[in-house]
Short mmCIF file of C-alpha atoms and ligand atoms in Angstrom, two decimals:
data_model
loop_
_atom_site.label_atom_id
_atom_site.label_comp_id
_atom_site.label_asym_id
_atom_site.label_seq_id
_atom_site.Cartn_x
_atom_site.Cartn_y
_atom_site.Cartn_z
CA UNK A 21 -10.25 -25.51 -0.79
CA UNK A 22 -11.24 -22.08 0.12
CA UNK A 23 -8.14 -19.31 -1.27
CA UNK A 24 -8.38 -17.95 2.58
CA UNK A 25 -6.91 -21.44 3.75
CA UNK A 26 -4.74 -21.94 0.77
CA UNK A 27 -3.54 -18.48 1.39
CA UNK A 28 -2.15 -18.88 5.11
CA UNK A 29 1.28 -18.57 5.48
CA UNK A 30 3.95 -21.43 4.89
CA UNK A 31 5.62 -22.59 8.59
CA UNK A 32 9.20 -21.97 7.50
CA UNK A 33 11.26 -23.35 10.48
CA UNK A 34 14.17 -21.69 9.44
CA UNK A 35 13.15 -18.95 6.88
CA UNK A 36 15.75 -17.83 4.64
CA UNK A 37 15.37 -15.33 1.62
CA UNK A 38 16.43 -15.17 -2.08
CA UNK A 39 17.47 -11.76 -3.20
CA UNK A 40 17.56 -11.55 -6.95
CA UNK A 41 18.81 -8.94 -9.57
CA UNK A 42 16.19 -7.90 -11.00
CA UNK A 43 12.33 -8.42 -10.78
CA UNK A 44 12.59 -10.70 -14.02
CA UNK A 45 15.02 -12.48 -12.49
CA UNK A 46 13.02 -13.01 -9.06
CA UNK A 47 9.59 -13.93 -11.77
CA UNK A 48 12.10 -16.52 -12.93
CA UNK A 49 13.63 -18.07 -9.83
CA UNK A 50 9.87 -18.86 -8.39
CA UNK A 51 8.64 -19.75 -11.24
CA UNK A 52 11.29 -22.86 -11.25
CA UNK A 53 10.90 -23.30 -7.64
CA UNK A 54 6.84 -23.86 -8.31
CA UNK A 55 7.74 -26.09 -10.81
CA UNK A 56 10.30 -28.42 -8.76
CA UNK A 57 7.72 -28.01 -5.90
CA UNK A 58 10.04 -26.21 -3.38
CA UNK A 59 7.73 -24.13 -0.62
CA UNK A 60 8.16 -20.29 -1.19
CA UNK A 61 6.22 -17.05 -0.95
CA UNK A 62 7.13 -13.91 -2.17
CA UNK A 63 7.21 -10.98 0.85
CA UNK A 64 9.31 -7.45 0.47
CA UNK A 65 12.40 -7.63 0.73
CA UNK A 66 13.56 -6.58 4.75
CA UNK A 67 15.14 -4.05 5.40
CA UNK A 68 18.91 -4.96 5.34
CA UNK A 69 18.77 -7.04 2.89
CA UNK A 70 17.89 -5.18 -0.65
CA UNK A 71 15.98 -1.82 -1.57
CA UNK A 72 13.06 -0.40 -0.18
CA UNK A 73 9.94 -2.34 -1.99
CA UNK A 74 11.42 -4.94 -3.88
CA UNK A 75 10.37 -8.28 -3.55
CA UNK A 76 12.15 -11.41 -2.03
CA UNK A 77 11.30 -14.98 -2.11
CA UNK A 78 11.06 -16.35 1.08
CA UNK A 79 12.14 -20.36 1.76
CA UNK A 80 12.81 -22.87 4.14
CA UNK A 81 16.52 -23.65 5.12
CA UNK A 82 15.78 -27.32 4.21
CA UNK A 83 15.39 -26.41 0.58
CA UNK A 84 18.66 -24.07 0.82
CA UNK A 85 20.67 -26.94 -1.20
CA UNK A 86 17.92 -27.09 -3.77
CA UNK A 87 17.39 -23.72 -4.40
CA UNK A 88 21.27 -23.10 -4.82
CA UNK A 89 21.29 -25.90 -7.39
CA UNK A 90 18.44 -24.95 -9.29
CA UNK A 91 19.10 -21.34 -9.48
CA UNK A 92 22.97 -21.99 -10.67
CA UNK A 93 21.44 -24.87 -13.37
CA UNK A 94 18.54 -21.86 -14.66
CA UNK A 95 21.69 -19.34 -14.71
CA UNK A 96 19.54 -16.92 -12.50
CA UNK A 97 21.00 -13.65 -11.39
CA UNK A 98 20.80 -12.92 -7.76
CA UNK A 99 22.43 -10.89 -4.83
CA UNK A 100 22.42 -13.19 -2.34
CA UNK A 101 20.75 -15.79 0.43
CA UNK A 102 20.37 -14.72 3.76
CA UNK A 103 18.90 -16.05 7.05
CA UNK A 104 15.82 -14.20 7.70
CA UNK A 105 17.74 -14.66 11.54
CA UNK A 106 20.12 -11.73 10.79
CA UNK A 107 17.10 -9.58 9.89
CA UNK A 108 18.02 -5.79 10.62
CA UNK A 109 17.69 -5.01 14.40
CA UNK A 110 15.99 -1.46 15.61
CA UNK A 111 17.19 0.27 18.54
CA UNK A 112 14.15 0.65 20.67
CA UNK A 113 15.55 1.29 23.58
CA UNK A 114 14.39 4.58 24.10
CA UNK A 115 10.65 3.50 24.05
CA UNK A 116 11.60 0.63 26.75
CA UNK A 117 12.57 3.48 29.06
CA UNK A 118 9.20 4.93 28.87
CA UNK A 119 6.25 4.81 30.92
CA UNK A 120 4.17 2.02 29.68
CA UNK A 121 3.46 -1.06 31.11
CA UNK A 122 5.04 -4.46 31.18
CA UNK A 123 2.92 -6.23 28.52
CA UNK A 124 3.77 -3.25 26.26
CA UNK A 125 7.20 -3.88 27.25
CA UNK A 126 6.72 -7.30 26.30
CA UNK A 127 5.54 -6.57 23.06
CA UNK A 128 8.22 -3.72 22.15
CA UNK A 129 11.10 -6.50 22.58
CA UNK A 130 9.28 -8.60 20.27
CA UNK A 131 9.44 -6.25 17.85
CA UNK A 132 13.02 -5.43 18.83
CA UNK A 133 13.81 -9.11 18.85
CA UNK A 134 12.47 -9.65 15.39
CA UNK A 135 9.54 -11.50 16.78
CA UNK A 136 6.64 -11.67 14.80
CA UNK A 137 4.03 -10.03 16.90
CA UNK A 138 0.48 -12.06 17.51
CA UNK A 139 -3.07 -10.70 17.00
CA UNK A 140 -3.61 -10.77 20.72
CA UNK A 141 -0.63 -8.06 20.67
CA UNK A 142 -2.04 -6.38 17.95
CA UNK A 143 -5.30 -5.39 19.80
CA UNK A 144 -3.31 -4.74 23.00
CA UNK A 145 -1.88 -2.33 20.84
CA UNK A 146 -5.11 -1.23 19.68
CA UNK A 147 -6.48 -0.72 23.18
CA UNK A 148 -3.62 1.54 24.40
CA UNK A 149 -5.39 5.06 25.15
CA UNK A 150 -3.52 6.48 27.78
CA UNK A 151 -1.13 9.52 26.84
CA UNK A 152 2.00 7.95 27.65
CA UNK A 153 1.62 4.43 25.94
CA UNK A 154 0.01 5.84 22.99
CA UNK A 155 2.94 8.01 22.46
CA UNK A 156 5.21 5.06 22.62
CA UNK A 157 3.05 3.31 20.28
CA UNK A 158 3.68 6.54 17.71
CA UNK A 159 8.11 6.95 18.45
CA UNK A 160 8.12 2.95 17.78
CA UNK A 161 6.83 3.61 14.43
CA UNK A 162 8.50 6.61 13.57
CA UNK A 163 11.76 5.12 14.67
CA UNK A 164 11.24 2.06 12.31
CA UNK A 165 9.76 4.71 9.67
CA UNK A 166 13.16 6.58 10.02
CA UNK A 167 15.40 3.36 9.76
CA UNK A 168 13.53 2.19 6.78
CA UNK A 169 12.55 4.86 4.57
CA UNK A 170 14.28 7.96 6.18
CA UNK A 171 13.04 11.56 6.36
CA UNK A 172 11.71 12.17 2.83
CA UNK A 173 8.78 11.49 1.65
CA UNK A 174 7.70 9.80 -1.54
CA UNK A 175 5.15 12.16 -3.70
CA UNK A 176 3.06 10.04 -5.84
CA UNK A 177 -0.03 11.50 -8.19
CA UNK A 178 -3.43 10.27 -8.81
CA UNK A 179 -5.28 10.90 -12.01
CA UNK A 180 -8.62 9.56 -11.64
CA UNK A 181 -9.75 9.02 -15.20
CA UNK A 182 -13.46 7.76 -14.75
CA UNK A 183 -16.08 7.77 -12.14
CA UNK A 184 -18.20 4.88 -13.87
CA UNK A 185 -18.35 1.65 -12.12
CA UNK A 186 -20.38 -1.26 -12.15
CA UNK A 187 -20.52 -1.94 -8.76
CA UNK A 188 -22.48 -1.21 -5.50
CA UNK A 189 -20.35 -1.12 -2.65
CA UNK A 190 -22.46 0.33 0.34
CA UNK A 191 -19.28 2.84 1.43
CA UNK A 192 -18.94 4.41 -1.76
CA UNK A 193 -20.03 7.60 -3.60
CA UNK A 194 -19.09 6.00 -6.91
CA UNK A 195 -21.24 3.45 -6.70
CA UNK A 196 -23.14 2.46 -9.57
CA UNK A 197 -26.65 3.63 -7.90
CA UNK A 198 -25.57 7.17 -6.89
CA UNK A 199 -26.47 9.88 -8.65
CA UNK A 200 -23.09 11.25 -9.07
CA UNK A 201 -22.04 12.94 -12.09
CA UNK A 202 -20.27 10.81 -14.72
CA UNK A 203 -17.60 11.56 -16.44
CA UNK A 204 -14.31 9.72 -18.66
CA UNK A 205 -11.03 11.12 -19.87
CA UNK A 206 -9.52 10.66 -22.99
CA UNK A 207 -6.06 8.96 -23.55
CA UNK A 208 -4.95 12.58 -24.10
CA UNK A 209 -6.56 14.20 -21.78
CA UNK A 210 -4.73 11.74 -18.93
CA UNK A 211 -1.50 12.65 -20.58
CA UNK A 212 -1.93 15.61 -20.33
CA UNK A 213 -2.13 15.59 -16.93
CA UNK A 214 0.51 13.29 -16.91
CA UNK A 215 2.92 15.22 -18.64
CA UNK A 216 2.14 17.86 -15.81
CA UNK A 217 3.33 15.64 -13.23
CA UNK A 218 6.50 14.94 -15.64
CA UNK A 219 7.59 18.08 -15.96
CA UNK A 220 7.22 18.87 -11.90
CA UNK A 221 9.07 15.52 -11.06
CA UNK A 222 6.69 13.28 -10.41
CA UNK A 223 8.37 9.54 -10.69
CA UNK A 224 5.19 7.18 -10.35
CA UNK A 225 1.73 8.19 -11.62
CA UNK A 226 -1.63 6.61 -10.22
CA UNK A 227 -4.26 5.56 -12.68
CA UNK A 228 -7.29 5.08 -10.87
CA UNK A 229 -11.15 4.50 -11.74
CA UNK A 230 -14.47 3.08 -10.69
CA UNK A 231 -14.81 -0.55 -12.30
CA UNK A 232 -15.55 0.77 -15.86
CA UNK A 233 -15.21 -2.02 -18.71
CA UNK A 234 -15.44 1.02 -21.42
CA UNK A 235 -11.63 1.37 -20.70
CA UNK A 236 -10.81 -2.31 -22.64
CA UNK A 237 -7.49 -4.16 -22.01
CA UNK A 238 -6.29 -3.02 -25.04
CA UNK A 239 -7.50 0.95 -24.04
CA UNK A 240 -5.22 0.42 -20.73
CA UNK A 241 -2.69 -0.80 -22.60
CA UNK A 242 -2.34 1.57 -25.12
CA UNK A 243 -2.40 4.34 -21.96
CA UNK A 244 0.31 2.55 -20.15
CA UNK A 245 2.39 2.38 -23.60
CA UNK A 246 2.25 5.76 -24.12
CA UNK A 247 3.27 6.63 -20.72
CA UNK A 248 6.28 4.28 -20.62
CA UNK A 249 7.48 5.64 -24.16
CA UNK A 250 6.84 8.68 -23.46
CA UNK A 251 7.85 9.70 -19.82
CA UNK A 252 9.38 5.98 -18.75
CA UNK A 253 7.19 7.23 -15.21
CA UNK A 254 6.52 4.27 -12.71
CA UNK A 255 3.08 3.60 -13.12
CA UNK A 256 0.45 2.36 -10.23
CA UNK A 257 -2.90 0.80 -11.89
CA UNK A 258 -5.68 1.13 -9.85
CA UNK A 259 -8.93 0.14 -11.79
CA UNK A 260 -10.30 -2.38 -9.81
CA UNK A 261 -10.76 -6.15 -10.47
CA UNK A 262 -9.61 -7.71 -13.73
CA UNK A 263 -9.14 -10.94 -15.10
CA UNK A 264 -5.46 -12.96 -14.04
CA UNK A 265 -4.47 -12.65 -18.21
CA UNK A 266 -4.53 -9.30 -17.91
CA UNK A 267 -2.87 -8.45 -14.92
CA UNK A 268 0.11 -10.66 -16.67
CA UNK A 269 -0.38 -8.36 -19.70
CA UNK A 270 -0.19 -5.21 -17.50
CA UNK A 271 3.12 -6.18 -15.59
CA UNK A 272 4.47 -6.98 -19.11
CA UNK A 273 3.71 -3.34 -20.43
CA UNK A 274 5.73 -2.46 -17.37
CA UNK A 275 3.21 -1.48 -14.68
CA UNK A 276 4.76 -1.49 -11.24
CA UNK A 277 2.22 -1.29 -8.87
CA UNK A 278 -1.29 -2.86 -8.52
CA UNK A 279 -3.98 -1.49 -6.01
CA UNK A 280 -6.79 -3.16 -5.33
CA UNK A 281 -7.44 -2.96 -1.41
CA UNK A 282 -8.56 -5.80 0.60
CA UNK A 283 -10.55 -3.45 2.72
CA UNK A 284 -11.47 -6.23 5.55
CA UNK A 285 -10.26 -9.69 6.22
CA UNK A 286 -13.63 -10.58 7.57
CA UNK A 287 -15.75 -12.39 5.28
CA UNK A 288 -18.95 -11.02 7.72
CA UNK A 289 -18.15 -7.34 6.89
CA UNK A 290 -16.64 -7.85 3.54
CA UNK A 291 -20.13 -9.45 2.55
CA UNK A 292 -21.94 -6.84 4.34
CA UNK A 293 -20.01 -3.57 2.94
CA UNK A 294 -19.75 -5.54 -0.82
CA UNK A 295 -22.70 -6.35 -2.05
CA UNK A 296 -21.33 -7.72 -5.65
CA UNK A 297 -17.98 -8.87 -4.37
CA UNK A 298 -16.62 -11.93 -2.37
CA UNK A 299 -13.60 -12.15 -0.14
CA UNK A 300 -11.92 -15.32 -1.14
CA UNK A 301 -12.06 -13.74 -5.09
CA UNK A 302 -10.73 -10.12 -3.62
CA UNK A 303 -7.68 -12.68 -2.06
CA UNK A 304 -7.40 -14.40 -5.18
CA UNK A 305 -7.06 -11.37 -7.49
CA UNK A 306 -4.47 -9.86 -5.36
CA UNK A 307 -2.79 -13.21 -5.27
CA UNK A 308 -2.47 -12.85 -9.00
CA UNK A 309 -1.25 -9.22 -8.95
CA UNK A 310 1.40 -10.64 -7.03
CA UNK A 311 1.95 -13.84 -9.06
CA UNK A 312 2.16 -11.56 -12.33
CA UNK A 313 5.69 -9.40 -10.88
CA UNK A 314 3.71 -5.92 -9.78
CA UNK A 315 4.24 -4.39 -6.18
CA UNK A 316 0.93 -5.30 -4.55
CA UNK A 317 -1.18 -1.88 -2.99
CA UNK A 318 -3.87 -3.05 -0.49
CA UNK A 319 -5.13 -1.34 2.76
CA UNK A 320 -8.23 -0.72 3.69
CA UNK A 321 -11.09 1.09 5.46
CA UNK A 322 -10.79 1.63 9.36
CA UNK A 323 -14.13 2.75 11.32
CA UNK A 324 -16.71 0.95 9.08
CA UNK A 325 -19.98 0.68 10.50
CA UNK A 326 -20.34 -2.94 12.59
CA UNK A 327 -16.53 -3.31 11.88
CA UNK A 328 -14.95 -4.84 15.36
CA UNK A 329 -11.38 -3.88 16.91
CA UNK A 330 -10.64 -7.78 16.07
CA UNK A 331 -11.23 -7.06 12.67
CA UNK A 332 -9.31 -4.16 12.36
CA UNK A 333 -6.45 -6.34 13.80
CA UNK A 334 -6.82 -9.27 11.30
CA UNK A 335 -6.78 -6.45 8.17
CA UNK A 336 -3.64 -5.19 9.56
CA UNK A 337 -1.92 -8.78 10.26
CA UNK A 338 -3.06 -9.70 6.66
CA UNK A 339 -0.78 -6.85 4.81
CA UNK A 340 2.05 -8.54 6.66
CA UNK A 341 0.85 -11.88 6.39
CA UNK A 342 0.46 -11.59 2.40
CA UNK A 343 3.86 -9.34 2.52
CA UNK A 344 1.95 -6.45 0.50
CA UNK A 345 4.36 -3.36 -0.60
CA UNK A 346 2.03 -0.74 -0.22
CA UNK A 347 -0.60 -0.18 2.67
CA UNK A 348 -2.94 2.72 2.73
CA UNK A 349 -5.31 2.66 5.83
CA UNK A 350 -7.55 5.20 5.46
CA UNK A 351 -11.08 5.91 7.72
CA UNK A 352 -14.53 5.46 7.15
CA UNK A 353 -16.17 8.41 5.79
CA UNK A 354 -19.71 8.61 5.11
CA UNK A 355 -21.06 9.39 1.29
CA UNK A 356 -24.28 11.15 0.51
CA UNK A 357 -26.55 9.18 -1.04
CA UNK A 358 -24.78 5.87 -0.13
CA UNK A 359 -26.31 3.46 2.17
CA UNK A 360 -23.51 4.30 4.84
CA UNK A 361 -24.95 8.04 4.73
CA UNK A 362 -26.03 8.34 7.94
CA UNK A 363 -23.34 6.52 9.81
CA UNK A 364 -20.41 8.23 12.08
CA UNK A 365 -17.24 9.23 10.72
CA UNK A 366 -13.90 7.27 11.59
CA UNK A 367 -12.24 8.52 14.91
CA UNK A 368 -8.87 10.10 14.01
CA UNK A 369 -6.85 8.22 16.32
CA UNK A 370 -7.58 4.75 15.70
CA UNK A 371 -6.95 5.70 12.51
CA UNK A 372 -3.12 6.62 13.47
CA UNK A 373 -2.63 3.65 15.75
CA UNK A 374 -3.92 1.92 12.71
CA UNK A 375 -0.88 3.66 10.72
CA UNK A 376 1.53 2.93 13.59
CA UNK A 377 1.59 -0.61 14.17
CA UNK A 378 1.28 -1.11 10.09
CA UNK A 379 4.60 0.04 10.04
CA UNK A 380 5.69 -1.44 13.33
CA UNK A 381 4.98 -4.99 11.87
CA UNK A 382 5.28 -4.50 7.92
CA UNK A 383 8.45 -2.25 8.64
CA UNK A 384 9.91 -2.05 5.41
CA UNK A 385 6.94 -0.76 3.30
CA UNK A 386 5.34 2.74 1.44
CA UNK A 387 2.56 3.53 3.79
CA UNK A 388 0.40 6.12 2.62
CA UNK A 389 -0.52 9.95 4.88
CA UNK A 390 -4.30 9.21 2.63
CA UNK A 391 -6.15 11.64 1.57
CA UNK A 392 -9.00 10.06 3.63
CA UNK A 393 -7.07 11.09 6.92
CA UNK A 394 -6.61 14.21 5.56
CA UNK A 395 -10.30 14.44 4.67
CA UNK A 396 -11.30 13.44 8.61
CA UNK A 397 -9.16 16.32 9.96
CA UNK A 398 -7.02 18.92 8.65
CA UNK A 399 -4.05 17.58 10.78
CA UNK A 400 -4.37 14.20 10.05
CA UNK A 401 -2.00 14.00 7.52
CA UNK A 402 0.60 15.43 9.48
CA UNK A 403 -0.19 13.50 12.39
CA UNK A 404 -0.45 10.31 10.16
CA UNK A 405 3.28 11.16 8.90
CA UNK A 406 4.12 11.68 11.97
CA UNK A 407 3.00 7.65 13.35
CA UNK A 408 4.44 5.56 10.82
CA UNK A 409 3.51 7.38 7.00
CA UNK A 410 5.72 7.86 4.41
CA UNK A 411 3.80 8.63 1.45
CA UNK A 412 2.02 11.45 0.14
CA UNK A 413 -0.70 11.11 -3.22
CA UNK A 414 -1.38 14.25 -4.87
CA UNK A 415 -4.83 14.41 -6.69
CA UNK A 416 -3.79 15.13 -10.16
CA UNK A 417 -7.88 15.07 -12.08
CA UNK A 418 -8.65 17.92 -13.74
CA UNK A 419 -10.41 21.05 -11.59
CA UNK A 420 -13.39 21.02 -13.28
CA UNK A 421 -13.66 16.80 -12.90
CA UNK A 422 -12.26 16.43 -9.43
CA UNK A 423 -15.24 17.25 -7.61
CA UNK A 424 -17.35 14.31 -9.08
CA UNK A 425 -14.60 11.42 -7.76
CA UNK A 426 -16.48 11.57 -4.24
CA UNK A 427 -15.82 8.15 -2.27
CA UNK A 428 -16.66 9.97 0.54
CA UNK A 429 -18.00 13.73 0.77
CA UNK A 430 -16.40 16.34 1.72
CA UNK A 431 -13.03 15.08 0.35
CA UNK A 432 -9.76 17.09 0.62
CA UNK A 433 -8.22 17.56 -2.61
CA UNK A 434 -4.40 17.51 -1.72
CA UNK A 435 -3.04 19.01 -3.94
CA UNK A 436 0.69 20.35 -4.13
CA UNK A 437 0.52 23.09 -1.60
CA UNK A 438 -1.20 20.84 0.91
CA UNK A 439 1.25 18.14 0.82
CA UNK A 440 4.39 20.67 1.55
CA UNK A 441 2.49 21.68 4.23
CA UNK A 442 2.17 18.62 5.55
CA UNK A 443 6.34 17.49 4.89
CA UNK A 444 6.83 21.14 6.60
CA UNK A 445 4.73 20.67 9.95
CA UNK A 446 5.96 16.76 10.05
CA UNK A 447 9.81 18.01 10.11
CA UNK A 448 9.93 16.07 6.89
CA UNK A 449 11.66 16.29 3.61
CA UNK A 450 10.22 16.47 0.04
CA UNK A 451 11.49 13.64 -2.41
CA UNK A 452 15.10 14.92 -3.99
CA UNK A 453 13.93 14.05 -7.28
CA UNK A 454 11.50 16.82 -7.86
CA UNK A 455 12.22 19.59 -10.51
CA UNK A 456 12.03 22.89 -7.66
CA UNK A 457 12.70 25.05 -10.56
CA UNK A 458 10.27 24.47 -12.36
CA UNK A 459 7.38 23.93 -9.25
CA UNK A 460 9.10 27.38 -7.75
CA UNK A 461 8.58 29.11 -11.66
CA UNK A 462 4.50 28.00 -11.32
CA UNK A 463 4.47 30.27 -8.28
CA UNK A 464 4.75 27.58 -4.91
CA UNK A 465 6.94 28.86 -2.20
CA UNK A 466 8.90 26.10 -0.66
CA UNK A 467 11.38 26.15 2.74
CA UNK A 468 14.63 25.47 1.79
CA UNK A 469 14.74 22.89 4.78
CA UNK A 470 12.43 20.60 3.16
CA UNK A 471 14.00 20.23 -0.32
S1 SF4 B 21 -15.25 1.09 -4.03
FE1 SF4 B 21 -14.50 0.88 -6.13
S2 SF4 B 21 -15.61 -0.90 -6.94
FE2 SF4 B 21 -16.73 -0.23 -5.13
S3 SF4 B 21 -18.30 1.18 -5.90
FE3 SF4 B 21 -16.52 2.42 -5.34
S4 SF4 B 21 -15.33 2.65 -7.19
FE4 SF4 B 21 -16.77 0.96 -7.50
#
């Protein structure tokens, strides 16, 4: 059977949740309830019912005996069951009172009714261009934004350690046919970045690559080790695809977080954008990122050449669908010397009604301001916290290597000053848990309103 079919969600009739102590007590509890057979996925946890990206496992009331008796036999930890029917409830009133019209209306209860919203509504959604219904589109998901992750944002840092990669996508400037300069940093050399990011705050670090087999298991594990003993940082692993072992083996060294974006849900534009890759495996190995405990990262590209509004609707459902943590959206950008060279640019706001109903249907999830948007305009990461975003990514390469990680040309390097820009013209907040003293000492000037 194809993974695309075995992946579609289970029909809970009455879907309940199971709310556990700890993430190795959650890995635990589903692995017994795989073994005795009981129906479950694992989504993140609603809001209401646990913190902000954790994971729940999600049941069927019929198995609500079961589960109690297995998980009291296996001695498993947990905070609670609830009915997925006393789900948090958002106050949309205000965007009902707008002027928008009566299928909008429709689909604004829905959400307000915790209604799972349909693809049809999804590219209603999509379609909305006049001023006033595309504002209520954006207060919707800045009043869920608000509810669920509140006014600060969460600063996360990207060191991308190698430019190699084995593959050809046709999108990217990285590819292994472009004539991009190479380079690869040394275990100390990414610590030493790392211990930059330390010292200004910095709680979860982003190692990201091209596909590049010269960094072994064993080399990634030995980073991640050093990291963990080190700095005890959250750490986000974004190298691309690996095998299922050793996504286990990075969950066990403690990674957190696992990107590897889906980019499409269609298998037509998947193919056609990915010439060495296949859609069903790119479901699979995010399948087992899940399966092996990490917070799933996917996302993907919005405004690729041939890619439909109905496609752009299935990508979004699928982050909900799958329940992925962590959904960057970012738009198309053309790459010299890529196939996709001569091809328009994203447009900015389909990009941010892309954001908005991500968050408006995946509600209780990190959703990335990307650099991309930031790359298409100088607002749009502003504009993108403004419709949804909640997360910022510093690039944290080296000066000198920075320049040669080129998805897409003409990249904005957002950097430290850009992204308290950004919190500042948003009306935002920085995280509380970065070291001001120390980022005021290096000589950046921040508003006391945003700390
Ligand atoms: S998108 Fe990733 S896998 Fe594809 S060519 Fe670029 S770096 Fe390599």
């Amino acid at each position: 059977m194809s993974i695309l079919n075995k992946f579609i969600k289970n029909n809970f009739q009455k879907p309940y949740i199971l709310v556990c102590s700890s993430k190795t007590h959650m890995m635990y509890a589903k692995d017994i309830l795989d073994k005795n057979i009981v129906s479950n996925e694992l989504i993140p946890t609603p809001k209401g019912f646990g913190e902000i990206c954790t994971t729940a496992i999600k049941f069927d009331f019929k198995d609500k005996k079961e589960i109690e008796n297995l998980i009291k036999k296996s001695k498993i930890e947990y905070k609670g069951i609830y009915s997925l029917d006393n789900r948090y409830r958002y106050d949309l009133s205000s965007v009902l009172e707008m002027n928008i019209s009566d299928d909008m209306k429709k689909i604004i209860n829905k959400v307000q009714n915790n209604e799972d919203i349909s693809k049809k509504d999804v590219l209603y959604l999509l379609n909305r261009e006049t001023e006033e219904e595309y504002n209520a589109l954006i207060t919707t998901a800045d009043i869920i934004r608000k509810e669920c992750v509140g006014d600060r944002i969460e600063l996360r840092a990207a060191v991308e350690f190698s430019n190699y990669c084995i593959k050809n996508c046709n999108y990217c400037g990285l590819r292994k046919d472009s004539k991009q300069h190479r380079y690869r940093m040394s275990e100390e050399e990414i610590l030493e970045e790392v211990d930059y990011l330390y010292k200004i705050g910095i709680k979860t670090v982003i190692l990201q690559s091209g596909e590049d087999p010269f960094y072994t298991t064993d080399k990634l594990l030995n980073i991640i080790k050093s990291i963990k003993e080190k700095y005890r940082m959250g750490i986000t692993l974004s190298v691309g695809e690996r095998t299922e072992k050793e996504y286990r083996l990075f969950s066990e060294a403690g990674v957190n977080n696992y990107l590897l974006k889906i980019e499409t849900y269609s298998k037509r534009l998947f193919d056609y954008i990915h010439p060495d890759d296949d859609l069903d495996t790119r479901v699979q190995h995010t399948t087992w990122i899940k399966e092996a405990g990490m917070r799933v990262g996917s996302g993907g590209m919005i405004g690729l050449p041939t890619q439909t509004l109905e496609e752009i609707a299935d990508v979004i459902l699928f982050q909900r669908d799958f329940g992925v943590h962590m959904i960057g959206f970012g738009p198309f950008l053309p790459a010299k010397g890529t196939p996709y060279e001569n091809y328009s640019k994203s447009d900015l706001k389909l990009n941010l009604k892309v954001v908005a109903i991500t968050r408006i249907i995946c509600q209780n999830v990190f959703i990335p301001a990307t650099t991309a948007i930031a790359s298409l305009n100088s607002l749009g990461q502003t504009l993108a916290l403004e419709a949804g975003a909640n997360t910022i990514m510093l690039i944290s390469t080296p000066k000198a290597l920075r320049e040669n990680y080129g998805i897409y040309s003409n990249k904005n390097m957002v950097d430290l000053d850009f992204a308290i820009q950004s919190t500042l013209d948003s009306k935002r907040k920085l995280p509380k848990y970065l070291n001001y003293s120390y980022i005021e000492e290096l000589g950046y000037k921040i508003d006391n309103s945003i700390k």
